[in-house]
Structure formats: C-alpha cells, structure tokens
Amino acid sequence: MDIEEVLENAKKAFKITKKHFGNSVSFERALFLGWHCNLKEPCKFCYMSTQKDKIKDPKKARRRLESILAEAILMKRIGWKLEFISGGYGYTSKEINNIAEMIAYTQKCKQYLNVGVVDLDNINLDVIEGVVGAVETVSKNRDSICPGKPLDKIIDNLLKAKDMGLKTGITIILGLGETEEDIEKLLNLIEELDLNKITFYSLNPQKGTIYENKPSVSTIEYMQWVSSVRLNFPDIKIITGVWVDKIPMISPLIMSGSNVITKFPLFSVFGTKEAHWIEKEIRSTGKELLGTFTDVDVLVGKKTLEKTPYIEEEINISSENIKKIENLEEKINEKIESYILKVLKKIKAN
C-alpha cells in the first residue's frame, strides 16, 4: 500500500463527495428486530452465532413491536435515518411485510430491508425504498466465513429488486482477512449490481468467535476502501460504521468519501462525552451535521430538530396494521419514555 497515494485519493474523494452530496453528513442506524438467526451455518464473525445454542425459544429473542416502533419514532425525532430494517434470518415474508409497513407508517417514509433473501413478491413494495444484501466480504474465504449466505442468491435477489424499481445496497465488513487486491472485486460487484449505496463496517471481534483475538481494520486501510469506491462511483451513498472505541476514525473516513456515519449504540451513548466527541469529529471536517447525538431537548420533544435528512412521504398500509399501531399507542409511549429515561440516567452518570 502506497500511503501517499491513499492520502491523495482521499483528498480527491472528499472533493467529489462534496460535489455530488453537498456539505452535510448524517447519522444512520440499523433497526434490529431480534437476536436470533436460524441459519444452520451462521457467519463466523457474528455475535448471533455465539448465542444460537443458548436460545431455547427463538421467538423470545425477538423484540416487542412497541419497542421497535418507539425506537423508530425517536430516531426520526433526532434525525437519524434508518439504515435498514435488520435481524437474524428466520422471519416469514408476512412478518417482514407487517413490520415494514408499521415502521414506514410510523416514520412516514419508505424503508430499506436487510433481512436475507427477500420474498419481494409478497412484500408491499409501496413502503420499501430498497433492499440491502449482506455480502459481508469479497475475500476468497467468503464461503467459509458466511456459509449460510450464498453470494449468488444475494446477487439474484438484488438484481430482481432493481428490476422491480427498488434501490439496492450491500454491507461489507472490513477486518475479515480481505486483501488490497479484493478492492477490485468489490468495485466490479458494485458495477454489476448498479448499487445505490454501500455500508462499510469495521470488524468488532466478538468473544466466542474465531475472530475474538483478531485485529480489526486500520484507519489507513479503511480509508483506502472508502476512497476507492468514491473515486469510481461518485454518486453512490457511502455509509461507514465504527465503534465507540474507534471515534478518531470518523474524520478520516469522511475525508475519504463517506457521507453517513453509522453503528453507534444510540441510547447508551446519546448526550455523553463520547457523543460530543463524535459530533466534534464530524464538524472538524468542515461538514454540516444533520441530526443530533447530543441535544437532549430534541430527544425529549421539547423542541424540533432544525435540520433533518427525513423527507416525509405518503405511506399506505393495511387497515389491520394501522389498528395494531393504534392499539399499541400507550405501550409505545411508555417505551419511548423508558428509552429517554435510560439516556438521562446515562448522561447524569457520565
């Protein structure tokens, strides 16, 4: 790797990003449905793979609907777009459809799905913006790392989604043994699929997996992957995820072409010194931040966010699902208050 070349490419990528996306950066976050995955051969890096044998009743590892909808409401309130609706494999198309309808109706905007190979013929596409494929890695060892997620089936599903007028994206985790040469493979895949967005994550080694004691990706390596995609695909939305212990990565990634930051735990970090640090990292690049990670008045509803990435849409769903939302209103409000209380206690302790 030529360090000077990486830095020069990052400089070019930063200018290209500003030209095509303006001068703003926003937060996004996946909305998870549960902690169980029914793949017989789960991904080798995944936390869910360590829990599979511990969960006796998979349905008890699913979040309650009021919890999901409360989080969706709060995310819109603070200006964090849903990166996608996600969860372990094992949900029926009817379950996915109902959840997607209710989230879209609650947020008044269409949603991305990242729930495996999606049965698009049995989903209300009027509430779906796009489909994301969990590619995870393009390394030569992909089949052994993700044995339960055949790449050909993911590709077919994304191509079908595209044919049906939906947007598409993929997820890539850096730190799984990829090499510099694999960047070209990724670029070819993006071109083949004509993707609208890509989400990069840095590996967070999970205890009990084969990656437990492995190092994650370095900042320079991460920058190289991001800038390579930006230089080759100026219009693609690039989302980069880092963990709280890697906050200094944020500004280099934005300088390399990222225009969305993701992955942070929302309710345990909001308003803390780490959240202020994260916002400072973003603004240090000269970018304007849409949404907030620190304004408690916005979170509790005392004031309305001035600048948000949300654009409201007309969402039509089944009368049955509207009724479900109405019946859950009291529980949803209680859950919203419990999330806010958790944040306030964390801030006070911090």
mmCIF file with all atom_site columns, N, CA, C and O in Angstrom, residues 42 56 66 102 148 156 158 170 174 180 186 188 191 195 212 214 219 229 242 267 277 285 288 309 319 321 326-327 343:
data_model
loop_
_atom_site.group_PDB
_atom_site.id
_atom_site.type_symbol
_atom_site.label_atom_id
_atom_site.label_alt_id
_atom_site.label_comp_id
_atom_site.label_asym_id
_atom_site.label_entity_id
_atom_site.label_seq_id
_atom_site.pdbx_PDB_ins_code
_atom_site.Cartn_x
_atom_site.Cartn_y
_atom_site.Cartn_z
_atom_site.occupancy
_atom_site.B_iso_or_equiv
_atom_site.pdbx_formal_charge
_atom_site.auth_seq_id
_atom_site.auth_comp_id
_atom_site.auth_asym_id
_atom_site.auth_atom_id
_atom_site.pdbx_PDB_model_num
ATOM 1   N N  . PRO A 1 42  ? -24.223 -20.259 10.686  1.00 0.00 ? 42  PRO A N  1
ATOM 2   C CA . PRO A 1 42  ? -24.169 -18.802 10.796  1.00 0.00 ? 42  PRO A CA 1
ATOM 3   C C  . PRO A 1 42  ? -22.794 -18.239 10.442  1.00 0.00 ? 42  PRO A C  1
ATOM 4   O O  . PRO A 1 42  ? -21.807 -18.974 10.395  1.00 0.00 ? 42  PRO A O  1
ATOM 5   N N  . LYS A 1 56  ? -33.279 -21.073 23.602  1.00 0.00 ? 56  LYS A N  1
ATOM 6   C CA . LYS A 1 56  ? -34.153 -22.246 23.515  1.00 0.00 ? 56  LYS A CA 1
ATOM 7   C C  . LYS A 1 56  ? -35.426 -21.946 22.727  1.00 0.00 ? 56  LYS A C  1
ATOM 8   O O  . LYS A 1 56  ? -35.935 -22.787 22.000  1.00 0.00 ? 56  LYS A O  1
ATOM 9   N N  . GLU A 1 66  ? -43.775 -2.781  20.184  1.00 0.00 ? 66  GLU A N  1
ATOM 10  C CA . GLU A 1 66  ? -43.786 -1.433  20.750  1.00 0.00 ? 66  GLU A CA 1
ATOM 11  C C  . GLU A 1 66  ? -42.375 -0.876  20.927  1.00 0.00 ? 66  GLU A C  1
ATOM 12  O O  . GLU A 1 66  ? -42.133 0.323   20.790  1.00 0.00 ? 66  GLU A O  1
ATOM 13  N N  . MET A 1 102 ? -45.564 -1.106  9.337   1.00 0.00 ? 102 MET A N  1
ATOM 14  C CA . MET A 1 102 ? -45.792 -0.330  10.553  1.00 0.00 ? 102 MET A CA 1
ATOM 15  C C  . MET A 1 102 ? -44.664 0.669   10.820  1.00 0.00 ? 102 MET A C  1
ATOM 16  O O  . MET A 1 102 ? -44.916 1.787   11.272  1.00 0.00 ? 102 MET A O  1
ATOM 17  N N  . GLY A 1 148 ? -23.784 -19.740 5.262   1.00 0.00 ? 148 GLY A N  1
ATOM 18  C CA . GLY A 1 148 ? -25.237 -19.761 5.134   1.00 0.00 ? 148 GLY A CA 1
ATOM 19  C C  . GLY A 1 148 ? -25.810 -18.678 4.238   1.00 0.00 ? 148 GLY A C  1
ATOM 20  O O  . GLY A 1 148 ? -27.028 -18.574 4.087   1.00 0.00 ? 148 GLY A O  1
ATOM 21  N N  . ASP A 1 156 ? -28.771 -12.436 -7.090  1.00 0.00 ? 156 ASP A N  1
ATOM 22  C CA . ASP A 1 156 ? -30.041 -12.615 -7.814  1.00 0.00 ? 156 ASP A CA 1
ATOM 23  C C  . ASP A 1 156 ? -31.153 -11.789 -7.187  1.00 0.00 ? 156 ASP A C  1
ATOM 24  O O  . ASP A 1 156 ? -31.981 -11.189 -7.888  1.00 0.00 ? 156 ASP A O  1
ATOM 25  N N  . LEU A 1 158 ? -30.871 -9.024  -5.379  1.00 0.00 ? 158 LEU A N  1
ATOM 26  C CA . LEU A 1 158 ? -30.640 -7.599  -5.608  1.00 0.00 ? 158 LEU A CA 1
ATOM 27  C C  . LEU A 1 158 ? -30.970 -7.204  -7.044  1.00 0.00 ? 158 LEU A C  1
ATOM 28  O O  . LEU A 1 158 ? -31.533 -6.132  -7.294  1.00 0.00 ? 158 LEU A O  1
ATOM 29  N N  . ILE A 1 170 ? -25.372 -2.975  -0.366  1.00 0.00 ? 170 ILE A N  1
ATOM 30  C CA . ILE A 1 170 ? -24.736 -4.128  0.255   1.00 0.00 ? 170 ILE A CA 1
ATOM 31  C C  . ILE A 1 170 ? -23.999 -3.689  1.509   1.00 0.00 ? 170 ILE A C  1
ATOM 32  O O  . ILE A 1 170 ? -23.734 -2.503  1.704   1.00 0.00 ? 170 ILE A O  1
ATOM 33  N N  . LEU A 1 174 ? -14.951 -4.888  7.099   1.00 0.00 ? 174 LEU A N  1
ATOM 34  C CA . LEU A 1 174 ? -13.508 -4.892  6.894   1.00 0.00 ? 174 LEU A CA 1
ATOM 35  C C  . LEU A 1 174 ? -12.803 -5.422  8.139   1.00 0.00 ? 174 LEU A C  1
ATOM 36  O O  . LEU A 1 174 ? -13.109 -5.010  9.261   1.00 0.00 ? 174 LEU A O  1
ATOM 37  N N  . GLU A 1 180 ? -5.709  -6.079  -0.247  1.00 0.00 ? 180 GLU A N  1
ATOM 38  C CA . GLU A 1 180 ? -5.803  -4.893  -1.093  1.00 0.00 ? 180 GLU A CA 1
ATOM 39  C C  . GLU A 1 180 ? -6.336  -5.255  -2.481  1.00 0.00 ? 180 GLU A C  1
ATOM 40  O O  . GLU A 1 180 ? -7.077  -4.486  -3.106  1.00 0.00 ? 180 GLU A O  1
ATOM 41  N N  . LEU A 1 186 ? -14.632 -5.809  -5.263  1.00 0.00 ? 186 LEU A N  1
ATOM 42  C CA . LEU A 1 186 ? -15.758 -5.029  -4.765  1.00 0.00 ? 186 LEU A CA 1
ATOM 43  C C  . LEU A 1 186 ? -16.238 -4.031  -5.819  1.00 0.00 ? 186 LEU A C  1
ATOM 44  O O  . LEU A 1 186 ? -17.446 -3.886  -6.050  1.00 0.00 ? 186 LEU A O  1
ATOM 45  N N  . ASN A 1 188 ? -16.018 -4.232  -8.999  1.00 0.00 ? 188 ASN A N  1
ATOM 46  C CA . ASN A 1 188 ? -16.707 -4.968  -10.061 1.00 0.00 ? 188 ASN A CA 1
ATOM 47  C C  . ASN A 1 188 ? -18.118 -5.368  -9.640  1.00 0.00 ? 188 ASN A C  1
ATOM 48  O O  . ASN A 1 188 ? -19.063 -5.333  -10.439 1.00 0.00 ? 188 ASN A O  1
ATOM 49  N N  . GLU A 1 191 ? -20.436 -2.348  -9.729  1.00 0.00 ? 191 GLU A N  1
ATOM 50  C CA . GLU A 1 191 ? -20.802 -2.046  -11.115 1.00 0.00 ? 191 GLU A CA 1
ATOM 51  C C  . GLU A 1 191 ? -21.832 -3.050  -11.642 1.00 0.00 ? 191 GLU A C  1
ATOM 52  O O  . GLU A 1 191 ? -22.817 -2.671  -12.289 1.00 0.00 ? 191 GLU A O  1
ATOM 53  N N  . LEU A 1 195 ? -25.359 -0.487  -7.710  1.00 0.00 ? 195 LEU A N  1
ATOM 54  C CA . LEU A 1 195 ? -25.821 -0.204  -6.354  1.00 0.00 ? 195 LEU A CA 1
ATOM 55  C C  . LEU A 1 195 ? -26.057 1.283   -6.113  1.00 0.00 ? 195 LEU A C  1
ATOM 56  O O  . LEU A 1 195 ? -25.378 2.140   -6.674  1.00 0.00 ? 195 LEU A O  1
ATOM 57  N N  . GLU A 1 212 ? -12.166 -13.550 17.713  1.00 0.00 ? 212 GLU A N  1
ATOM 58  C CA . GLU A 1 212 ? -12.128 -12.960 19.053  1.00 0.00 ? 212 GLU A CA 1
ATOM 59  C C  . GLU A 1 212 ? -10.842 -12.184 19.325  1.00 0.00 ? 212 GLU A C  1
ATOM 60  O O  . GLU A 1 212 ? -10.869 -11.090 19.887  1.00 0.00 ? 212 GLU A O  1
ATOM 61  N N  . LYS A 1 214 ? -8.552  -11.315 16.905  1.00 0.00 ? 214 LYS A N  1
ATOM 62  C CA . LYS A 1 214 ? -8.007  -10.766 15.669  1.00 0.00 ? 214 LYS A CA 1
ATOM 63  C C  . LYS A 1 214 ? -8.093  -9.235  15.681  1.00 0.00 ? 214 LYS A C  1
ATOM 64  O O  . LYS A 1 214 ? -9.045  -8.665  16.218  1.00 0.00 ? 214 LYS A O  1
ATOM 65  N N  . THR A 1 219 ? -7.039  2.378   10.189  1.00 0.00 ? 219 THR A N  1
ATOM 66  C CA . THR A 1 219 ? -7.663  3.573   9.621   1.00 0.00 ? 219 THR A CA 1
ATOM 67  C C  . THR A 1 219 ? -7.242  3.786   8.174   1.00 0.00 ? 219 THR A C  1
ATOM 68  O O  . THR A 1 219 ? -8.077  4.095   7.308   1.00 0.00 ? 219 THR A O  1
ATOM 69  N N  . VAL A 1 229 ? -13.975 3.348   -3.609  1.00 0.00 ? 229 VAL A N  1
ATOM 70  C CA . VAL A 1 229 ? -15.371 3.293   -4.047  1.00 0.00 ? 229 VAL A CA 1
ATOM 71  C C  . VAL A 1 229 ? -15.838 4.677   -4.493  1.00 0.00 ? 229 VAL A C  1
ATOM 72  O O  . VAL A 1 229 ? -16.473 4.822   -5.544  1.00 0.00 ? 229 VAL A O  1
ATOM 73  N N  . VAL A 1 242 ? -18.280 2.695   12.621  1.00 0.00 ? 242 VAL A N  1
ATOM 74  C CA . VAL A 1 242 ? -17.171 2.474   13.554  1.00 0.00 ? 242 VAL A CA 1
ATOM 75  C C  . VAL A 1 242 ? -17.764 2.322   14.949  1.00 0.00 ? 242 VAL A C  1
ATOM 76  O O  . VAL A 1 242 ? -18.915 2.689   15.193  1.00 0.00 ? 242 VAL A O  1
ATOM 77  N N  . PHE A 1 267 ? -28.956 4.702   22.602  1.00 0.00 ? 267 PHE A N  1
ATOM 78  C CA . PHE A 1 267 ? -29.456 5.131   23.905  1.00 0.00 ? 267 PHE A CA 1
ATOM 79  C C  . PHE A 1 267 ? -28.424 5.052   25.022  1.00 0.00 ? 267 PHE A C  1
ATOM 80  O O  . PHE A 1 267 ? -28.602 5.649   26.074  1.00 0.00 ? 267 PHE A O  1
ATOM 81  N N  . TRP A 1 277 ? -17.869 14.087  21.402  1.00 0.00 ? 277 TRP A N  1
ATOM 82  C CA . TRP A 1 277 ? -16.628 13.836  20.662  1.00 0.00 ? 277 TRP A CA 1
ATOM 83  C C  . TRP A 1 277 ? -16.944 13.426  19.220  1.00 0.00 ? 277 TRP A C  1
ATOM 84  O O  . TRP A 1 277 ? -16.311 13.905  18.269  1.00 0.00 ? 277 TRP A O  1
ATOM 85  N N  . THR A 1 285 ? -14.254 18.269  10.017  1.00 0.00 ? 285 THR A N  1
ATOM 86  C CA . THR A 1 285 ? -14.000 18.131  8.579   1.00 0.00 ? 285 THR A CA 1
ATOM 87  C C  . THR A 1 285 ? -14.590 19.297  7.788   1.00 0.00 ? 285 THR A C  1
ATOM 88  O O  . THR A 1 285 ? -14.447 19.355  6.565   1.00 0.00 ? 285 THR A O  1
ATOM 89  N N  . GLU A 1 288 ? -21.384 20.023  7.660   1.00 0.00 ? 288 GLU A N  1
ATOM 90  C CA . GLU A 1 288 ? -22.547 20.327  8.474   1.00 0.00 ? 288 GLU A CA 1
ATOM 91  C C  . GLU A 1 288 ? -23.206 19.017  8.904   1.00 0.00 ? 288 GLU A C  1
ATOM 92  O O  . GLU A 1 288 ? -23.350 18.097  8.095   1.00 0.00 ? 288 GLU A O  1
ATOM 93  N N  . PRO A 1 309 ? -32.461 14.762  7.783   1.00 0.00 ? 309 PRO A N  1
ATOM 94  C CA . PRO A 1 309 ? -32.422 14.097  6.478   1.00 0.00 ? 309 PRO A CA 1
ATOM 95  C C  . PRO A 1 309 ? -33.761 13.478  6.081   1.00 0.00 ? 309 PRO A C  1
ATOM 96  O O  . PRO A 1 309 ? -33.908 12.978  4.964   1.00 0.00 ? 309 PRO A O  1
ATOM 97  N N  . SER A 1 319 ? -55.305 -1.796  6.816   1.00 0.00 ? 319 SER A N  1
ATOM 98  C CA . SER A 1 319 ? -56.088 -1.301  7.955   1.00 0.00 ? 319 SER A CA 1
ATOM 99  C C  . SER A 1 319 ? -55.788 -2.105  9.214   1.00 0.00 ? 319 SER A C  1
ATOM 100 O O  . SER A 1 319 ? -55.828 -1.581  10.330  1.00 0.00 ? 319 SER A O  1
ATOM 101 N N  . ASN A 1 321 ? -52.867 -3.333  10.118  1.00 0.00 ? 321 ASN A N  1
ATOM 102 C CA . ASN A 1 321 ? -51.631 -2.846  10.738  1.00 0.00 ? 321 ASN A CA 1
ATOM 103 C C  . ASN A 1 321 ? -51.798 -1.458  11.337  1.00 0.00 ? 321 ASN A C  1
ATOM 104 O O  . ASN A 1 321 ? -51.160 -1.130  12.342  1.00 0.00 ? 321 ASN A O  1
ATOM 105 N N  . GLU A 1 326 ? -52.446 1.631   16.520  1.00 0.00 ? 326 GLU A N  1
ATOM 106 C CA . GLU A 1 326 ? -53.339 2.383   17.409  1.00 0.00 ? 326 GLU A CA 1
ATOM 107 C C  . GLU A 1 326 ? -53.513 1.675   18.748  1.00 0.00 ? 326 GLU A C  1
ATOM 108 O O  . GLU A 1 326 ? -53.513 2.314   19.811  1.00 0.00 ? 326 GLU A O  1
ATOM 109 N N  . ASN A 1 327 ? -53.649 0.353   18.718  1.00 0.00 ? 327 ASN A N  1
ATOM 110 C CA . ASN A 1 327 ? -53.821 -0.416  19.953  1.00 0.00 ? 327 ASN A CA 1
ATOM 111 C C  . ASN A 1 327 ? -52.559 -0.413  20.812  1.00 0.00 ? 327 ASN A C  1
ATOM 112 O O  . ASN A 1 327 ? -52.635 -0.609  22.034  1.00 0.00 ? 327 ASN A O  1
ATOM 113 N N  . VAL A 1 343 ? -31.417 7.311   28.740  1.00 0.00 ? 343 VAL A N  1
ATOM 114 C CA . VAL A 1 343 ? -30.457 8.301   28.256  1.00 0.00 ? 343 VAL A CA 1
ATOM 115 C C  . VAL A 1 343 ? -30.125 9.309   29.353  1.00 0.00 ? 343 VAL A C  1
ATOM 116 O O  . VAL A 1 343 ? -28.952 9.614   29.610  1.00 0.00 ? 343 VAL A O  1
#
